[in-house]
PDB file of C-alpha atoms in Angstrom:
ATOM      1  CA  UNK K  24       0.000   0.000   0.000  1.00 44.00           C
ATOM      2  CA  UNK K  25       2.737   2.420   0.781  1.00 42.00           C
ATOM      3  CA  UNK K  26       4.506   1.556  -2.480  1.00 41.00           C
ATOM      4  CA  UNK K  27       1.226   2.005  -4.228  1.00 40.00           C
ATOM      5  CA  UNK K  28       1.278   5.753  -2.425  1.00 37.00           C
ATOM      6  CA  UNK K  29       4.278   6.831  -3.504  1.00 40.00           C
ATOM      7  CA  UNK K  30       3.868   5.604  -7.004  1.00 45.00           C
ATOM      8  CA  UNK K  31       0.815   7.789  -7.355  1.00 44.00           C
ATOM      9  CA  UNK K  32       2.591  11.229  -6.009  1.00 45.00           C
ATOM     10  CA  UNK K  33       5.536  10.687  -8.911  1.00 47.00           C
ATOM     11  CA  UNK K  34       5.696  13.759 -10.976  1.00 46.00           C
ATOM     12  CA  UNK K  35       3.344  12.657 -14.067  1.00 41.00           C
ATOM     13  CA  UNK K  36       7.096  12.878 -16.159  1.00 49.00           C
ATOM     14  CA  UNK K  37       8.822   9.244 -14.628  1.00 49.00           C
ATOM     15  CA  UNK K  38       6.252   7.431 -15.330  1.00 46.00           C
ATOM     16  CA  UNK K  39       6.039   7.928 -19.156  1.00 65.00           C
ATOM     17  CA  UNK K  40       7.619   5.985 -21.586  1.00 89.00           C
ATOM     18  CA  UNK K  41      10.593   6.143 -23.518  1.00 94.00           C
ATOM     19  CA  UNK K  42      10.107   7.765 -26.628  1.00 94.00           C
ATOM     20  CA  UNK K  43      10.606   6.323 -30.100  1.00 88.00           C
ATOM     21  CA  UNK K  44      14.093   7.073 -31.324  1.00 85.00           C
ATOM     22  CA  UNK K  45      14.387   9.149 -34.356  1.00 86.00           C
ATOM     23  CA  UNK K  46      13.723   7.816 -37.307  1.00 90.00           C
ATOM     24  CA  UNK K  47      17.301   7.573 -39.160  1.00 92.00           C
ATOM     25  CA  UNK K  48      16.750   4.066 -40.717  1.00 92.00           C
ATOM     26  CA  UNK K  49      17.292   5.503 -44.078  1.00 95.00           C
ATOM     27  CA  UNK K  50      21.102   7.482 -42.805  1.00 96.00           C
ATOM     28  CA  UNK K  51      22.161   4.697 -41.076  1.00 95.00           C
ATOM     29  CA  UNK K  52      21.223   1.843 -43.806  1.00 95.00           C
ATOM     30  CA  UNK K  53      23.282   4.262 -46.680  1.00 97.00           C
ATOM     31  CA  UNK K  54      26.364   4.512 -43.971  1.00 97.00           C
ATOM     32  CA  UNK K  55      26.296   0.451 -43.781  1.00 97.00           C
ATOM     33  CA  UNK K  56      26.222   0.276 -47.257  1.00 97.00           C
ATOM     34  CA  UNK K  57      28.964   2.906 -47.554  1.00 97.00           C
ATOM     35  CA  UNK K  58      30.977   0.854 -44.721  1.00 97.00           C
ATOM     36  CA  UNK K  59      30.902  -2.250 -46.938  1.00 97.00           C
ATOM     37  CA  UNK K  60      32.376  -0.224 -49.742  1.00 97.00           C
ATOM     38  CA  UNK K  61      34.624   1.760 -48.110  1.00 97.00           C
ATOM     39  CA  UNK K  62      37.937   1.857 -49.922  1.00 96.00           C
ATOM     40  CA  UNK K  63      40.734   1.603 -46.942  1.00 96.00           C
ATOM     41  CA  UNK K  64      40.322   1.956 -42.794  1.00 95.00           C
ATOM     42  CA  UNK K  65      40.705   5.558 -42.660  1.00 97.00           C
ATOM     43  CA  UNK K  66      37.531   5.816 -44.821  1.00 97.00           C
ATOM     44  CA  UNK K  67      35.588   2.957 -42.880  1.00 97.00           C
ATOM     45  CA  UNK K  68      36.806   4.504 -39.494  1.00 97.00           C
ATOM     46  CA  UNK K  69      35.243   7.822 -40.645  1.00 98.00           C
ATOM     47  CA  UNK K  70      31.819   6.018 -41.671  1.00 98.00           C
ATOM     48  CA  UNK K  71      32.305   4.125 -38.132  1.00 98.00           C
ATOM     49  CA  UNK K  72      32.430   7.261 -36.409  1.00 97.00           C
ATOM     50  CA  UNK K  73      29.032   8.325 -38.001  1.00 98.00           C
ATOM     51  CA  UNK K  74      27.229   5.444 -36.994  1.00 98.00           C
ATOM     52  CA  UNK K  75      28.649   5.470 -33.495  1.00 98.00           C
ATOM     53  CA  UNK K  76      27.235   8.921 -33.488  1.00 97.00           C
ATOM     54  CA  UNK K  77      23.748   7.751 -34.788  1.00 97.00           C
ATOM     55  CA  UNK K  78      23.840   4.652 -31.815  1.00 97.00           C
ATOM     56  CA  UNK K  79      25.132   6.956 -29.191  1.00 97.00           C
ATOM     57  CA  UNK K  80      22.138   9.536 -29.557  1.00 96.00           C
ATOM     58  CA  UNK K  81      19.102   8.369 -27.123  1.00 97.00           C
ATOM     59  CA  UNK K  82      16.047   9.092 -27.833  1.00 97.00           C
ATOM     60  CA  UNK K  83      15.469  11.664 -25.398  1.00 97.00           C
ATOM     61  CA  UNK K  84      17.348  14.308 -22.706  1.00 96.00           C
ATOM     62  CA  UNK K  85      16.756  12.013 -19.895  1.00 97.00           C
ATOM     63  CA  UNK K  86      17.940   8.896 -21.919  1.00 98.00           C
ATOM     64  CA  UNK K  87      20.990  10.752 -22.893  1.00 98.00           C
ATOM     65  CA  UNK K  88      21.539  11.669 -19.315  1.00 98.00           C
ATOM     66  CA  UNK K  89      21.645   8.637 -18.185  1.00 98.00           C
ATOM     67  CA  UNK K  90      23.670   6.955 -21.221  1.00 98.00           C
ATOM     68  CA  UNK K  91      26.103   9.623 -20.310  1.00 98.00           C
ATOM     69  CA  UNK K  92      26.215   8.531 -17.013  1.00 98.00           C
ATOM     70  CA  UNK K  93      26.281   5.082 -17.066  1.00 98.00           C
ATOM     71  CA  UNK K  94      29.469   6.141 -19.897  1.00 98.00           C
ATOM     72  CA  UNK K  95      31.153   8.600 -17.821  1.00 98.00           C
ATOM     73  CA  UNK K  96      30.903   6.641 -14.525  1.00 98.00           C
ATOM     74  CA  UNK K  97      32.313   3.758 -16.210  1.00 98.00           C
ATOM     75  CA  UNK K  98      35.766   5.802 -17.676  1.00 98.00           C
ATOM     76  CA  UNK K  99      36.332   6.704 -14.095  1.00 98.00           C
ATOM     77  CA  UNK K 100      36.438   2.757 -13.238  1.00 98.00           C
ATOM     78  CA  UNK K 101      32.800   3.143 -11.033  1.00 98.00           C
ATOM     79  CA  UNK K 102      31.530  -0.339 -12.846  1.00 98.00           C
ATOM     80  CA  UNK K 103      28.596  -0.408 -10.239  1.00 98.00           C
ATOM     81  CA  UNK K 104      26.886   3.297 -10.702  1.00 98.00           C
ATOM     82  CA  UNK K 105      28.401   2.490 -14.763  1.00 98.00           C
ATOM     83  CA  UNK K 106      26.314  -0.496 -14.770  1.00 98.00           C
ATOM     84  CA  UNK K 107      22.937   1.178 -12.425  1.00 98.00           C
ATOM     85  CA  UNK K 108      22.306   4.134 -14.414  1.00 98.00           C
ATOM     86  CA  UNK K 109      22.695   1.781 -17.286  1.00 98.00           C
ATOM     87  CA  UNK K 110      20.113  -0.375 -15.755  1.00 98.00           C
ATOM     88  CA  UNK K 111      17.790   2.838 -15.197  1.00 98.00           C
ATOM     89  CA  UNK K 112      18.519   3.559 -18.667  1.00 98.00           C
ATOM     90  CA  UNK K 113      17.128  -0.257 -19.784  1.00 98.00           C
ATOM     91  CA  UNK K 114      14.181   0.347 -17.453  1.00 97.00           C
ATOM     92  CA  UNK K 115      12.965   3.770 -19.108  1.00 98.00           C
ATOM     93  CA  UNK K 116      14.190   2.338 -22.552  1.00 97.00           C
ATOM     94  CA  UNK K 117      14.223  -1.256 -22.938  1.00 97.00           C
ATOM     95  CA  UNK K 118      14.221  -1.389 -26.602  1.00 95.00           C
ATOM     96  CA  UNK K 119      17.514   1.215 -26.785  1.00 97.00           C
ATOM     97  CA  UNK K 120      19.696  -1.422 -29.367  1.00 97.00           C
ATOM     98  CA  UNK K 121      22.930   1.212 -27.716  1.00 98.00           C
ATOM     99  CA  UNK K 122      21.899   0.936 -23.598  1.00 98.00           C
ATOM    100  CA  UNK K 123      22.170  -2.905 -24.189  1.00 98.00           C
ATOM    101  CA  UNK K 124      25.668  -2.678 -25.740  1.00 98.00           C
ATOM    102  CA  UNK K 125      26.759  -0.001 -23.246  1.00 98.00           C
ATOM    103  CA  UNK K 126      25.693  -2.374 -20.706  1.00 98.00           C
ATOM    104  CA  UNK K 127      27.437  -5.385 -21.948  1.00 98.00           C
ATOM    105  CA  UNK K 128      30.899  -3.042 -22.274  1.00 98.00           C
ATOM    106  CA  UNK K 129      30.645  -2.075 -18.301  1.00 98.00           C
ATOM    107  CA  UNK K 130      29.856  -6.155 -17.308  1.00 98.00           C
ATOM    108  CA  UNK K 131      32.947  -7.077 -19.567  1.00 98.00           C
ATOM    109  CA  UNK K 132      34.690  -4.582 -17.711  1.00 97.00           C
ATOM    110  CA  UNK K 133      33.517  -6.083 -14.699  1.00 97.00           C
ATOM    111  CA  UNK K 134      34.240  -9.390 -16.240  1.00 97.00           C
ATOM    112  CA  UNK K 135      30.700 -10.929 -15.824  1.00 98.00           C
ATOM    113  CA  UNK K 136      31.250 -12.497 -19.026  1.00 98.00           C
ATOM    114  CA  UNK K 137      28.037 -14.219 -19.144  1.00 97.00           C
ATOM    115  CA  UNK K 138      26.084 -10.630 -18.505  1.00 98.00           C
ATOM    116  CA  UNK K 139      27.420  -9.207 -21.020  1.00 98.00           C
ATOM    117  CA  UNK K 140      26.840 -11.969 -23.745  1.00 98.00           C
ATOM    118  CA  UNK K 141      22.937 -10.965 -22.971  1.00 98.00           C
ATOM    119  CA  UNK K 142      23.740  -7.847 -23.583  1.00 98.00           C
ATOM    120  CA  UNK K 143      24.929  -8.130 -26.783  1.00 98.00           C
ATOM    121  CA  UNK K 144      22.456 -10.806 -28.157  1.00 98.00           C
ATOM    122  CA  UNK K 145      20.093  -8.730 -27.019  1.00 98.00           C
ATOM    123  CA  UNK K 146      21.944  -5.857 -28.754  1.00 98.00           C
ATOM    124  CA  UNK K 147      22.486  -7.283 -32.156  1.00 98.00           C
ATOM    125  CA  UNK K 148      18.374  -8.467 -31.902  1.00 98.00           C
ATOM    126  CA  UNK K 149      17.436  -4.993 -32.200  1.00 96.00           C
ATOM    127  CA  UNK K 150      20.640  -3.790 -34.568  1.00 96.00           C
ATOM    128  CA  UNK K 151      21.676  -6.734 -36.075  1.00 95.00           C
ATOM    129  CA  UNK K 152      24.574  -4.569 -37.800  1.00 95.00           C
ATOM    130  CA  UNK K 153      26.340  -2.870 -34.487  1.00 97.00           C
ATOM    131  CA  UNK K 154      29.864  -4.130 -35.366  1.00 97.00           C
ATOM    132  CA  UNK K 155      30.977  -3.186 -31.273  1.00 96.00           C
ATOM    133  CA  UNK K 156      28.611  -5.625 -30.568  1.00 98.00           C
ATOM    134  CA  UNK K 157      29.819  -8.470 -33.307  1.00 97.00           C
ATOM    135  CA  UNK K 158      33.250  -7.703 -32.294  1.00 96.00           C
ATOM    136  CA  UNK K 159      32.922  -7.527 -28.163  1.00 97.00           C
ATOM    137  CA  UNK K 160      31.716 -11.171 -28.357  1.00 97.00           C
ATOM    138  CA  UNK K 161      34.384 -12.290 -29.924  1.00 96.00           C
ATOM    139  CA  UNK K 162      36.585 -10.458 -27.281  1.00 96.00           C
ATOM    140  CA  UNK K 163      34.574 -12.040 -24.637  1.00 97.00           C
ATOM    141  CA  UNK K 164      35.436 -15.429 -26.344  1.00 97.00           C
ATOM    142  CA  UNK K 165      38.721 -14.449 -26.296  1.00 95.00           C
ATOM    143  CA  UNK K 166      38.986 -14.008 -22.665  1.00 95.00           C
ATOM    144  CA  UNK K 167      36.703 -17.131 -21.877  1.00 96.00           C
ATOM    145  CA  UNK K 168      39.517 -19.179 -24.058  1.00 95.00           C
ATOM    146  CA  UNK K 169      36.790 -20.151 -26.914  1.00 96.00           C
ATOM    147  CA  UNK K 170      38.936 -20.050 -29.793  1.00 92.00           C
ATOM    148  CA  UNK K 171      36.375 -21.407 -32.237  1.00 93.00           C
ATOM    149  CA  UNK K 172      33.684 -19.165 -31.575  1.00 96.00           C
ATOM    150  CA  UNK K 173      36.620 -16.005 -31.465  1.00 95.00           C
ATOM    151  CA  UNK K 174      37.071 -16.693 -34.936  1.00 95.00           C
ATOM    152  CA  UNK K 175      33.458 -17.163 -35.867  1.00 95.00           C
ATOM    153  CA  UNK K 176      32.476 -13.800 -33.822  1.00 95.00           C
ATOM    154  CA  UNK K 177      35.272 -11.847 -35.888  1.00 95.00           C
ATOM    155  CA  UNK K 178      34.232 -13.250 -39.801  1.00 95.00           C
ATOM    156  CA  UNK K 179      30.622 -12.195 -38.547  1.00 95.00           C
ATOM    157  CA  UNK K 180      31.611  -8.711 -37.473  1.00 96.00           C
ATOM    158  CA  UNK K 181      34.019  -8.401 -40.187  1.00 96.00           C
ATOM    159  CA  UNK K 182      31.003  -9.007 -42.853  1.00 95.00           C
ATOM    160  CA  UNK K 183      29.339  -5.945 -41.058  1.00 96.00           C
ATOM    161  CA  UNK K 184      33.145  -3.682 -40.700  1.00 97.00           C
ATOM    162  CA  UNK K 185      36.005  -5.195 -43.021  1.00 95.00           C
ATOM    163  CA  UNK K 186      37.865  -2.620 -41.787  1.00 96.00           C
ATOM    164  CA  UNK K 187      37.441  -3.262 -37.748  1.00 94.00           C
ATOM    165  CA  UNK K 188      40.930  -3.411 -35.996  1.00 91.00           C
ATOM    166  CA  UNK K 189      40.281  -6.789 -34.422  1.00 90.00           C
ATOM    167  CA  UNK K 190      40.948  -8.430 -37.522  1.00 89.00           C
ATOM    168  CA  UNK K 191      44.239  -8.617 -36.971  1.00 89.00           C
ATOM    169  CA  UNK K 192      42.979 -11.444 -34.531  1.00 88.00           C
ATOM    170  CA  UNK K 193      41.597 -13.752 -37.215  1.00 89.00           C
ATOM    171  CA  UNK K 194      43.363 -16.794 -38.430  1.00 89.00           C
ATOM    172  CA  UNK K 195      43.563 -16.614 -41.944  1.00 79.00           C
ATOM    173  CA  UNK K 196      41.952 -20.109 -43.138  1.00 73.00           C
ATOM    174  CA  UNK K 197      43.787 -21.791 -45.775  1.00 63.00           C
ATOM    175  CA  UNK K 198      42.923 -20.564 -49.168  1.00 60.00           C
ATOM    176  CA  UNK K 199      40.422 -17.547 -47.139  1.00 59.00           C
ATOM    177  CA  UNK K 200      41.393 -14.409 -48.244  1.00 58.00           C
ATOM    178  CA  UNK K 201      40.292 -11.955 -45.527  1.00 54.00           C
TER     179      UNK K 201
END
């Protein structure tokens, strides 16, 4: 009953609902395409960059807010307010493809492994093409000693990026030209 008190005198503003993320299917689809074409790293880190920017927008001010914080908290090696204001973040915005991977970054960090694999399946369900996600699972393979799926995690991110720097870490299969 108390709970049920307190819920109702909330400010009208935390209880509504993330809002729909801008609509920039169209930008970010050309800047894949544009990714897969790109003619040498400096170009594809340039195209990155854009997308990165696209991902790391939030739909809203109090999204961003606490994106930034959950960013800024984990820089300054605070995994466990990182990792809560991420988790307020996934509250107000489940469906934020970005607060999942940011997420699954800070439990690396924090080496909960397994976390962070949910993060990024969940992730790459809602952006199938976020190359930090492709590419942190196969670091998190790395760590866990799975050499098999390492390799398998980097061809599948490196069909999204060519040009991602962790393919110095794939093992060039006999006749494979990578």
């Amino acid at each position: 009953m108390k709970l049920l008190l307190t819920l109702c005198l909330l400010p009208l503003p935390l209880w509504a609902a993330c809002p729909p993320a801008p609509d920039r299917e169209d930008e970010r689809a050309a800047l894949h395409t544009n990714l897969l074409n790109a003619a040498d790293e400096r170009e594809a880190q340039i195209i990155a960059g854009s997308l990165w920017e696209i991902w790391l927008t939030a739909p809203d001010a109090k999204a961003q807010e606490l994106l930034d914080r959950g960013m800024s908290r984990r820089e300054a090696f605070d995994f466990e307010a990182s990792e809560d204001a991420l988790d307020a973040l996934l509250a107000y915005c489940p469906r934020y493809p970005e607060a999942h991977n940011q997420r699954a970054f800070t439990r690396f960090m924090r080496q909960d492994f397994e976390g962070s694999l949910a993060d990024i399946e969940t992730t790459l369900s809602l952006n199938p093409y976020h190359f930090g996600a492709l590419s942190g699972r196969a670091l998190i393979y790395m760590q866990q000693g799975r050499s098999t799926l390492v390799q398998q995690a980097l061809r599948d991110a490196l069909r999204v990026h060519p040009f991602l720097r962790e393919r110095a870490l794939l093992i060039e299969k006999p006749g494979e030209d990578i």
